[in-house]
CSV table of C-alpha atoms and ligand atoms in Angstrom, one decimal:
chain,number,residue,atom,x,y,z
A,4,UNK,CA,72.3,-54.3,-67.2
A,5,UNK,CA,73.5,-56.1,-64.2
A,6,UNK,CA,70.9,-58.8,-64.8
A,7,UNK,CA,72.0,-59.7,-68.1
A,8,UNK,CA,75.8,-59.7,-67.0
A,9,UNK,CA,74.8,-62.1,-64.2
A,10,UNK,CA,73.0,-63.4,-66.7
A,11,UNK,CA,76.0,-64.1,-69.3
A,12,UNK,CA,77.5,-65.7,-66.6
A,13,UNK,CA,75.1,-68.5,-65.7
A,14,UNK,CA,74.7,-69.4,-69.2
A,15,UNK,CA,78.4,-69.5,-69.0
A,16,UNK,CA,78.8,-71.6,-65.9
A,17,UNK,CA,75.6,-73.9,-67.0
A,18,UNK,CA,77.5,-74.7,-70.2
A,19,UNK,CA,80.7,-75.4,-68.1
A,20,UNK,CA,78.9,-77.8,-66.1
A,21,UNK,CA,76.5,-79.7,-68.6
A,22,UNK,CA,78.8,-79.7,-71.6
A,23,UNK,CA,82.7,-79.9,-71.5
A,24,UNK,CA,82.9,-79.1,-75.0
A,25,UNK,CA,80.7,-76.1,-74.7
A,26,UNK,CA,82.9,-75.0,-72.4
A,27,UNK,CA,86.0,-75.3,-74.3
A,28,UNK,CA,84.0,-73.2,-77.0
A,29,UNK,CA,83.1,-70.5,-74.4
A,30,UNK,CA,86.8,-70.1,-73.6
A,31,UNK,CA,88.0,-70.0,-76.9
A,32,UNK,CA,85.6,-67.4,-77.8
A,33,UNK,CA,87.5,-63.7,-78.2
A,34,UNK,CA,84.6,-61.6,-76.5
A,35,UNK,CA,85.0,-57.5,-75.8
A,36,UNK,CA,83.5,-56.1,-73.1
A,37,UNK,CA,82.1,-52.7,-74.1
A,38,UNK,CA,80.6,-50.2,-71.7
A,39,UNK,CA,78.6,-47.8,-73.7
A,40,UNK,CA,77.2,-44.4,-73.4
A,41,UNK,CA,75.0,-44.4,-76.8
A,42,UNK,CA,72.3,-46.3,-77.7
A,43,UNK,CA,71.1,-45.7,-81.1
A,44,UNK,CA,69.6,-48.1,-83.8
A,45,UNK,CA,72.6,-48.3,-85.9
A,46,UNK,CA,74.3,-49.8,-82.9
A,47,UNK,CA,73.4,-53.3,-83.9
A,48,UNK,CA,74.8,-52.9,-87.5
A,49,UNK,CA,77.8,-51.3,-86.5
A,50,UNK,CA,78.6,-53.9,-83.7
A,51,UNK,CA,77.7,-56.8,-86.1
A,52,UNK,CA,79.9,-55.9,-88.7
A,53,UNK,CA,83.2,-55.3,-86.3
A,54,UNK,CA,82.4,-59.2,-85.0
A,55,UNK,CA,82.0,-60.5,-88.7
A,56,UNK,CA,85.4,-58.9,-89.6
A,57,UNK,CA,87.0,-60.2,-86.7
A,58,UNK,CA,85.5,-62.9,-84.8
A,59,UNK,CA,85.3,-61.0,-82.0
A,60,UNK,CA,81.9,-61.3,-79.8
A,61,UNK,CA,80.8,-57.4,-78.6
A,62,UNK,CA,79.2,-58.3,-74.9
A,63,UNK,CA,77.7,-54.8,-74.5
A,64,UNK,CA,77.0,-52.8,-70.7
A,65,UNK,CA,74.6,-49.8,-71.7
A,66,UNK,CA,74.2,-47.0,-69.1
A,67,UNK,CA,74.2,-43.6,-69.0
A,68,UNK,CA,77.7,-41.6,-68.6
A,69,UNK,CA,77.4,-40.8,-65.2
A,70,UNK,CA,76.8,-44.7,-64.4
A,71,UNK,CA,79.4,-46.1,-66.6
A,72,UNK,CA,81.9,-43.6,-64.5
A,73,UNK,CA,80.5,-44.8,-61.7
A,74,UNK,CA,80.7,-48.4,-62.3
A,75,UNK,CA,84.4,-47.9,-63.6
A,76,UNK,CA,85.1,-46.4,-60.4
A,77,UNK,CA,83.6,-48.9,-57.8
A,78,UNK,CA,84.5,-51.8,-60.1
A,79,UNK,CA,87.9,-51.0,-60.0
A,80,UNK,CA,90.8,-53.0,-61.2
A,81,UNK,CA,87.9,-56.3,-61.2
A,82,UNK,CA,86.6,-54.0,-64.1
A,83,UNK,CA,85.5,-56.8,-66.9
A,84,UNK,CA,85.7,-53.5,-69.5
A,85,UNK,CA,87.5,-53.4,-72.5
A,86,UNK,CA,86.2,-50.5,-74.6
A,87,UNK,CA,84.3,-47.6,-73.1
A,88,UNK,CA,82.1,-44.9,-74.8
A,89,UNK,CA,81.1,-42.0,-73.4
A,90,UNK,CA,79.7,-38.5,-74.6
A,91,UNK,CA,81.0,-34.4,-74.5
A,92,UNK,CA,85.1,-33.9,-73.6
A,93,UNK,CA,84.5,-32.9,-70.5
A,94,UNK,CA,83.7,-36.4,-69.4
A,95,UNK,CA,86.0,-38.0,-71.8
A,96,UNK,CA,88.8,-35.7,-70.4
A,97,UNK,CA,88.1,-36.1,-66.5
A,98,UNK,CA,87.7,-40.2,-66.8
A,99,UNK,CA,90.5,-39.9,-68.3
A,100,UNK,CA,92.3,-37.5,-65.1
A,101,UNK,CA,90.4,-40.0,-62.9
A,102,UNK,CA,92.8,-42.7,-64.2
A,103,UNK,CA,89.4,-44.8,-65.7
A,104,UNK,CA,91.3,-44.9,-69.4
A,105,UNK,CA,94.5,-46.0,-70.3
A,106,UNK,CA,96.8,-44.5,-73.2
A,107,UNK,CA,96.7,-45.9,-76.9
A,108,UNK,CA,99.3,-45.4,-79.5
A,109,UNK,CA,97.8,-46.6,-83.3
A,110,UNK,CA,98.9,-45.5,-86.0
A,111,UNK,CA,95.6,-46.1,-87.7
A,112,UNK,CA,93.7,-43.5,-85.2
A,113,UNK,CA,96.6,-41.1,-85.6
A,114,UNK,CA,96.1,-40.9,-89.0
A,115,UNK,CA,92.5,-41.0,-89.1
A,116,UNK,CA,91.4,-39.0,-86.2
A,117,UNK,CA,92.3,-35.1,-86.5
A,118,UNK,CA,94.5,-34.3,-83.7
A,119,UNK,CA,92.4,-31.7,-82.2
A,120,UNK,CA,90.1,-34.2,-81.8
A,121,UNK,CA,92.0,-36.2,-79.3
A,122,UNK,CA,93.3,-36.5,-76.2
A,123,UNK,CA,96.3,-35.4,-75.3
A,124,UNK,CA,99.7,-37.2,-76.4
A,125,UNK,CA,102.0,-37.7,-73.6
A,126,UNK,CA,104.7,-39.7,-75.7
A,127,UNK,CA,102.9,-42.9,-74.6
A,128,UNK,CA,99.6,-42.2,-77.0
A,129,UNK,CA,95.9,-40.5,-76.5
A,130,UNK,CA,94.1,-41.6,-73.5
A,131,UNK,CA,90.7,-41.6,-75.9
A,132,UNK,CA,89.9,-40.6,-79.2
A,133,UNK,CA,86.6,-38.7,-80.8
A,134,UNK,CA,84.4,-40.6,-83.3
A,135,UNK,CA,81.9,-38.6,-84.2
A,136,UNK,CA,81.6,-34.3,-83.5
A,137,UNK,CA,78.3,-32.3,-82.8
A,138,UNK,CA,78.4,-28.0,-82.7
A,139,UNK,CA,76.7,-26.0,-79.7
A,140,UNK,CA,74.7,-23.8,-82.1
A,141,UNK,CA,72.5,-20.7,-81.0
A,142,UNK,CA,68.5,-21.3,-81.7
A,143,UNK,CA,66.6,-18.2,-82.1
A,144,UNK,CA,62.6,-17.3,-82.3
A,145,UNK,CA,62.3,-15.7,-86.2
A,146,UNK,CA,59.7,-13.7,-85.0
A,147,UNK,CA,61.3,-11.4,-82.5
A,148,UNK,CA,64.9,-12.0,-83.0
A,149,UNK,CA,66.9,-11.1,-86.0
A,150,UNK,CA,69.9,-13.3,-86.8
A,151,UNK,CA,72.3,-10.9,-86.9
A,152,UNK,CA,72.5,-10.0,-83.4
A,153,UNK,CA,73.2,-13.9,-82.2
A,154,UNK,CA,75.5,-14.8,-84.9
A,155,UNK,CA,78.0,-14.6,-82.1
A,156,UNK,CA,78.8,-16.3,-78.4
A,157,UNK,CA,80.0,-12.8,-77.8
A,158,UNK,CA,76.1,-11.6,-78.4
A,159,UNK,CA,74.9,-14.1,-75.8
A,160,UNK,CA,76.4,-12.2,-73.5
A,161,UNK,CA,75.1,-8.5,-75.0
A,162,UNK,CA,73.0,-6.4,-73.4
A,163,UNK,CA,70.6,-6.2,-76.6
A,164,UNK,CA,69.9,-9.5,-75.6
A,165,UNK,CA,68.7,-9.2,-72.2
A,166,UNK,CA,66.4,-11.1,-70.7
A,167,UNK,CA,66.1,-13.7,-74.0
A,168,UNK,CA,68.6,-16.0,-73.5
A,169,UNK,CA,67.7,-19.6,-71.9
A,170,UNK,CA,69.8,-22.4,-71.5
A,171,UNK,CA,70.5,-25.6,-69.4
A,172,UNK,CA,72.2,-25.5,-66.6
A,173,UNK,CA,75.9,-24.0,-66.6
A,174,UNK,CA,77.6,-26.6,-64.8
A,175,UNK,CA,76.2,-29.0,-67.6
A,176,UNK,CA,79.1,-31.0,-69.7
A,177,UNK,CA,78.0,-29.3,-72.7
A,178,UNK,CA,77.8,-26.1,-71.2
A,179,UNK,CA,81.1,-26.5,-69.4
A,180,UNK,CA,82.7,-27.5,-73.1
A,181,UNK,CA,81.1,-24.5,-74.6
A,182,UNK,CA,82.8,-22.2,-71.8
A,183,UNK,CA,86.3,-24.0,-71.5
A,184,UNK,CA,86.6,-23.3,-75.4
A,185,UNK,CA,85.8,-19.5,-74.5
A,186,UNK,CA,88.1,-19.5,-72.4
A,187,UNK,CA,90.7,-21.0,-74.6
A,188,UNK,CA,89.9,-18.4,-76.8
A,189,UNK,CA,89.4,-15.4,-74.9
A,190,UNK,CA,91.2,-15.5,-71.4
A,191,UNK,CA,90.1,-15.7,-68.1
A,192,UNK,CA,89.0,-12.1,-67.7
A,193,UNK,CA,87.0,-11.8,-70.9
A,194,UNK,CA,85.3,-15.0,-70.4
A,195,UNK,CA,84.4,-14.2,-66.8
A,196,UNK,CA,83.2,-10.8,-67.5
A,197,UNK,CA,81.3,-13.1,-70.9
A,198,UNK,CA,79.9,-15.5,-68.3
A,199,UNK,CA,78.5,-12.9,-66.0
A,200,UNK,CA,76.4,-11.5,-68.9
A,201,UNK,CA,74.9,-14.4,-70.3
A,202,UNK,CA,73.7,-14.5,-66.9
A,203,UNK,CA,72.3,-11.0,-67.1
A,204,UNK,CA,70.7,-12.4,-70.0
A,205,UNK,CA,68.6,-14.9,-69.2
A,206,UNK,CA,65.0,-15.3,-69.2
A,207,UNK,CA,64.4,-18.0,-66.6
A,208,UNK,CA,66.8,-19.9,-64.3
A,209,UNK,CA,68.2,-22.6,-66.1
A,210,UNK,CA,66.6,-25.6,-66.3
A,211,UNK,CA,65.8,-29.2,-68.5
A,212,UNK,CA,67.6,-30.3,-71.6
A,213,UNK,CA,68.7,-28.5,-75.1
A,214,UNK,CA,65.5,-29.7,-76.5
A,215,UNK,CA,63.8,-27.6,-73.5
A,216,UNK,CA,65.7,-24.4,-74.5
A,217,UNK,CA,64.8,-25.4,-78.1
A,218,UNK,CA,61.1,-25.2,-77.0
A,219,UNK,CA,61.2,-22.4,-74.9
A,220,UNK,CA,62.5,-20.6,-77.6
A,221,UNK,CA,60.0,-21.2,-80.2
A,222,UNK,CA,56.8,-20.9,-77.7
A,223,UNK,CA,58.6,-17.4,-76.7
A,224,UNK,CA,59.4,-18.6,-73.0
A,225,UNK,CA,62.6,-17.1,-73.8
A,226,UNK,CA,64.1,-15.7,-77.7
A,227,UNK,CA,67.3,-17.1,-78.4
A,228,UNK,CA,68.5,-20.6,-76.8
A,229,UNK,CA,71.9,-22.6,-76.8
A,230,UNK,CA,71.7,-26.3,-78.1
A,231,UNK,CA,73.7,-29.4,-79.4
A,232,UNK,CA,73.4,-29.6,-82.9
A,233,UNK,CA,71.9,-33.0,-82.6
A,234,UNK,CA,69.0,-32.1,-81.2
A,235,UNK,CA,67.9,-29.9,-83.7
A,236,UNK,CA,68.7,-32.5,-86.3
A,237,UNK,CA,66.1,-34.8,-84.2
A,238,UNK,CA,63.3,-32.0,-84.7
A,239,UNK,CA,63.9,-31.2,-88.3
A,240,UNK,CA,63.5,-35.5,-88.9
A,241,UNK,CA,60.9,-35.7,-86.4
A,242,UNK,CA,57.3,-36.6,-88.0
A,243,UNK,CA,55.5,-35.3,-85.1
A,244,UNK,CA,53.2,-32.3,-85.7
A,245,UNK,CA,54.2,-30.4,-82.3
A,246,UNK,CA,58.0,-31.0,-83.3
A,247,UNK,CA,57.8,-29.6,-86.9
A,248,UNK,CA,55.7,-27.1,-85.0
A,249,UNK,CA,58.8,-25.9,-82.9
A,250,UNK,CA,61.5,-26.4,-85.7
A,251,UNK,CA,59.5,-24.0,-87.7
A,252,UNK,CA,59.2,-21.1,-85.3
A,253,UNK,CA,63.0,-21.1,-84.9
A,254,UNK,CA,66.7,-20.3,-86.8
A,255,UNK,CA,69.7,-22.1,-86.2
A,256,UNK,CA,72.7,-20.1,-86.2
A,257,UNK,CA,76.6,-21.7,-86.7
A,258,UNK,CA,78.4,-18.9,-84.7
A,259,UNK,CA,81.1,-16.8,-84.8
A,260,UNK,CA,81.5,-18.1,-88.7
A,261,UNK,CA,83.2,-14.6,-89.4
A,262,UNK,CA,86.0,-15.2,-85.9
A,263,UNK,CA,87.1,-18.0,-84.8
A,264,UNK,CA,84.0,-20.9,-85.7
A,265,UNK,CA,81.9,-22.7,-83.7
A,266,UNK,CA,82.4,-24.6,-80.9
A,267,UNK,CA,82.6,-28.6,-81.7
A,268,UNK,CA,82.7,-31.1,-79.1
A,269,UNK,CA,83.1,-35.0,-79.6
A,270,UNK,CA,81.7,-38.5,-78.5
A,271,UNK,CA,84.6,-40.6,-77.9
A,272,UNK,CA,85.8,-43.8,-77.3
A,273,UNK,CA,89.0,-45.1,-74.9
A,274,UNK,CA,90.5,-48.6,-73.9
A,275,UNK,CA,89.7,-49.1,-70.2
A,276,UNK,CA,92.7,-49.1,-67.7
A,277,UNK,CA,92.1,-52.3,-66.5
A,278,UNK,CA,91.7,-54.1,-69.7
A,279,UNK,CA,91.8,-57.6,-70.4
A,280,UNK,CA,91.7,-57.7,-74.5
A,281,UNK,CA,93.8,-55.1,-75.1
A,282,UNK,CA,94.5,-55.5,-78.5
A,283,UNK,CA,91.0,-56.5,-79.2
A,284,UNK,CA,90.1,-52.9,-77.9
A,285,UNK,CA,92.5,-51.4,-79.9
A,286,UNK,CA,91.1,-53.1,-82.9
A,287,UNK,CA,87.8,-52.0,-81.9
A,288,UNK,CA,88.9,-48.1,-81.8
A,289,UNK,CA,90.4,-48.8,-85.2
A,290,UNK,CA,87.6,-50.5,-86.7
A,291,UNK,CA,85.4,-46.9,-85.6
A,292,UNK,CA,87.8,-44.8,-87.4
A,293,UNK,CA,86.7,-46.8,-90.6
A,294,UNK,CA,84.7,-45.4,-93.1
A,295,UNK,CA,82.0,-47.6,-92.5
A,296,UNK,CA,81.9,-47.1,-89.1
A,297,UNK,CA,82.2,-43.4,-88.6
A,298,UNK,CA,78.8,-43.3,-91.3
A,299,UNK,CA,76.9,-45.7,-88.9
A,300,UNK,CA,78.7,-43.7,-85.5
A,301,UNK,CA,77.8,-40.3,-86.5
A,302,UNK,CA,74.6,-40.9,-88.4
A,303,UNK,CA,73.1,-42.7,-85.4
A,304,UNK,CA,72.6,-39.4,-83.1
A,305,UNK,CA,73.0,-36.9,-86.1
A,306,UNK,CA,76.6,-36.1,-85.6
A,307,UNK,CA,79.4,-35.3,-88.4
A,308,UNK,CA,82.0,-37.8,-88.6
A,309,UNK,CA,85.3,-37.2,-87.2
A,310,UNK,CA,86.9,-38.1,-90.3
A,311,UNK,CA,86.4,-35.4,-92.5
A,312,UNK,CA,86.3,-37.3,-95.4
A,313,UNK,CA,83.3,-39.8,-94.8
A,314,UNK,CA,80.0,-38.0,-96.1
A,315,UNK,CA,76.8,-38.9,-94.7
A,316,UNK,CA,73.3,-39.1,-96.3
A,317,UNK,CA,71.7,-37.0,-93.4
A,318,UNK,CA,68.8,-34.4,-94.6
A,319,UNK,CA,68.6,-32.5,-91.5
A,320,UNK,CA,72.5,-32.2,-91.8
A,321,UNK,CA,72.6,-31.3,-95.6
A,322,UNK,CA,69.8,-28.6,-94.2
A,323,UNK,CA,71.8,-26.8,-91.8
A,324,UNK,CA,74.8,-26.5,-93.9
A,325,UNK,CA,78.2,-26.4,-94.2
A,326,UNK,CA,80.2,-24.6,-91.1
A,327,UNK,CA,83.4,-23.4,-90.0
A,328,UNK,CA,84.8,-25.4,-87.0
A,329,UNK,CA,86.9,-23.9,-84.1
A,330,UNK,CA,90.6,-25.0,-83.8
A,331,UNK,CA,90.5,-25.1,-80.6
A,332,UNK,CA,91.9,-28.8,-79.3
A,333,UNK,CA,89.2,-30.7,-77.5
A,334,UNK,CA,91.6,-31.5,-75.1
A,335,UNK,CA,92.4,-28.7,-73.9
A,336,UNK,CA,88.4,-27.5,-73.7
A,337,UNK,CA,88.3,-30.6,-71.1
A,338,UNK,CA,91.1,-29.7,-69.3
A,339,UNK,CA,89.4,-26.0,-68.5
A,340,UNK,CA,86.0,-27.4,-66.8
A,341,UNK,CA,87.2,-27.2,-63.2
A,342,UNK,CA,88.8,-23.3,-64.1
A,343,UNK,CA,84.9,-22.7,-65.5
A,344,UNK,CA,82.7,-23.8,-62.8
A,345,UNK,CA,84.7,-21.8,-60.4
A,346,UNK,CA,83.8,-19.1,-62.5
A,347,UNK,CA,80.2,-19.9,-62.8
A,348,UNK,CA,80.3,-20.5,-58.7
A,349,UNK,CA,81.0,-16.7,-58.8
A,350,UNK,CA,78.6,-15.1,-61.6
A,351,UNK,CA,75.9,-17.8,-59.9
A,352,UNK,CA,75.2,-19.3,-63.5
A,353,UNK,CA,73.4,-22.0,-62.0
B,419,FE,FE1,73.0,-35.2,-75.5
């Protein structure tokens, strides 16, 4: 990624010094500097038509969420970003506390991105905005575990479940989300106590990634397993014998359908504090909250749009179904993480 920046910039300075005209060009040229946290193949078609509809030149820095925080951070208020990406609420939220983002009042967003799917509104406008949700959904082995006793979070924590449960570890984003919606929802004490029996619970000390527990699961490592919807979706479309292999062994649950819906996190997108295009960042936002957009946004990693009304031609979606959502504000699910890994410190969910 560096390589090709430094890159960008000698072609940049060659044309400056061979070609005076070429230069000019260069400098006229409206170019958005996007740091990115997804990579998926309908990046190209998505970025291709936001530059045909506006002239604007997408100059894309890939990494993963933990480097493009960490680049943010060292780079500063030199930061060449515009636009940034990133993945789960509890990142979104604390680069946004760390001061990385910078606040963005549109109407366009505000009508097009449900407000619990945003951060919070200060007077001055969200500091970033989601563009596509996923669901933490349970994953259960069909042959030893019956869906009715983990059609609940509540039921992770049961003691008819003990010794079944796997997951990644606790202090994972996704995890964290999952928790700081709990606790939203149920208090500190409950979701303490809650916490402390999932731990009971488990079959192994945490470890890998949701596809892992998805595994584990179906090979009967461990019964009943806690994963993105995402990655679920990539095993049912998978063409791989050992993948349909897993996807078959298991069920995939929505849960707590019957109280107060399952937990739905967001990848989101926010105009860098130190931007230089400002409004061309702003455009960019608005031109993801299009239609055409959120379809190549959420279809990309198997996600559901975050506007509600954009429907997707996904099979492994249309397969697991319809669901009932929590109403639980993102925002405020970000703003619980540091509350929740205190409270795993002291169950020791690892
Ligand atoms: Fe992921």
């Amino acid at each position: 990624m560096r390589l090709y920046v430094r890159h960008q910039l000698a072609v940049a300075l060659a044309a400056a010094v061979l070609a005076l005209p070429a230069a000019q060009a260069q400098a006229q040229e409206k170019v958005l500097n996007l740091y990115s946290a997804r990579h998926y193949q309908t990046d190209e078609a998505l970025y291709a038509d936001f530059t045909r509809a506006t002239g604007i030149r997408i100059n894309r820095v890939d990494g993963d969420d933990a480097g493009i925080v960490n680049r943010l951070k060292t780079e500063g208020a030199a930061s060449p970003a515009d636009v940034v990406l990133l993945v789960d609420v509890a990142r979104l939220w604390k680069a946004e506390s760390d001061g990385l983002f910078q606040p963005v009042k549109s109407a366009v967003l505000e009508q097009r991105i449900p407000a619990t799917l945003r951060g919070k509104d200060n007077g001055q406008g969200s500091a970033w905005y989601g563009f596509s949700t996923r669901a933490r959904v349970i994953v259960y082995n069909k042959a030893t575990v019956q869906r009715e006793d983990v059609d609940t979070y509540a039921e992770l924590a049961d003691p008819k479940n003990k010794g079944k449960v796997c997951t990644r570890s606790g202090s994972h984003p996704y995890n964290l989300s999952l928790f700081g919606s709990i606790l939203e929802r149920e208090g500190a004490e409950k979701t303490e106590a809650w916490l402390k029996g999932v731990v009971a619970n488990l079959a192994r000390e945490p470890k890998g990634g949701d596809t892992d527990q998805i595994k584990a699961a179906a090979s009967g490592e461990c019964q009943i397993a806690v994963s993105n919807s995402y990655y679920v979706a990539r095993l049912m479309r998978s063409t791989k014998p050992e993948d349909r292999a897993v996807i078959e062994k298991v069920g995939i649950v929505f849960p707590d359908q019957q109280g107060a819906g399952t937990h739905v996190n967001v990848s989101g997108g926010a105009v860098a504090a130190h931007a230089r295009n400002r409004a061309a960042a702003v455009q960019f936002l608005e031109y993801l909250a299009g239609d055409a957009a959120q379809a190549y946004f959420a279809n990309g990693n198997n996600e559901w749009p975050a506007v509600r009304t954009v429907k997707l031609a996904n099979p492994a979606l249309d397969a697991m179904g319809d669901f009932r959502q929590e109403a639980v504000p993102v925002a405020a699910v970000g703003a619980n993480q540091a509350k929740v890994q205190q409270m795993l410190d002291r169950v020791g969910y690892k």
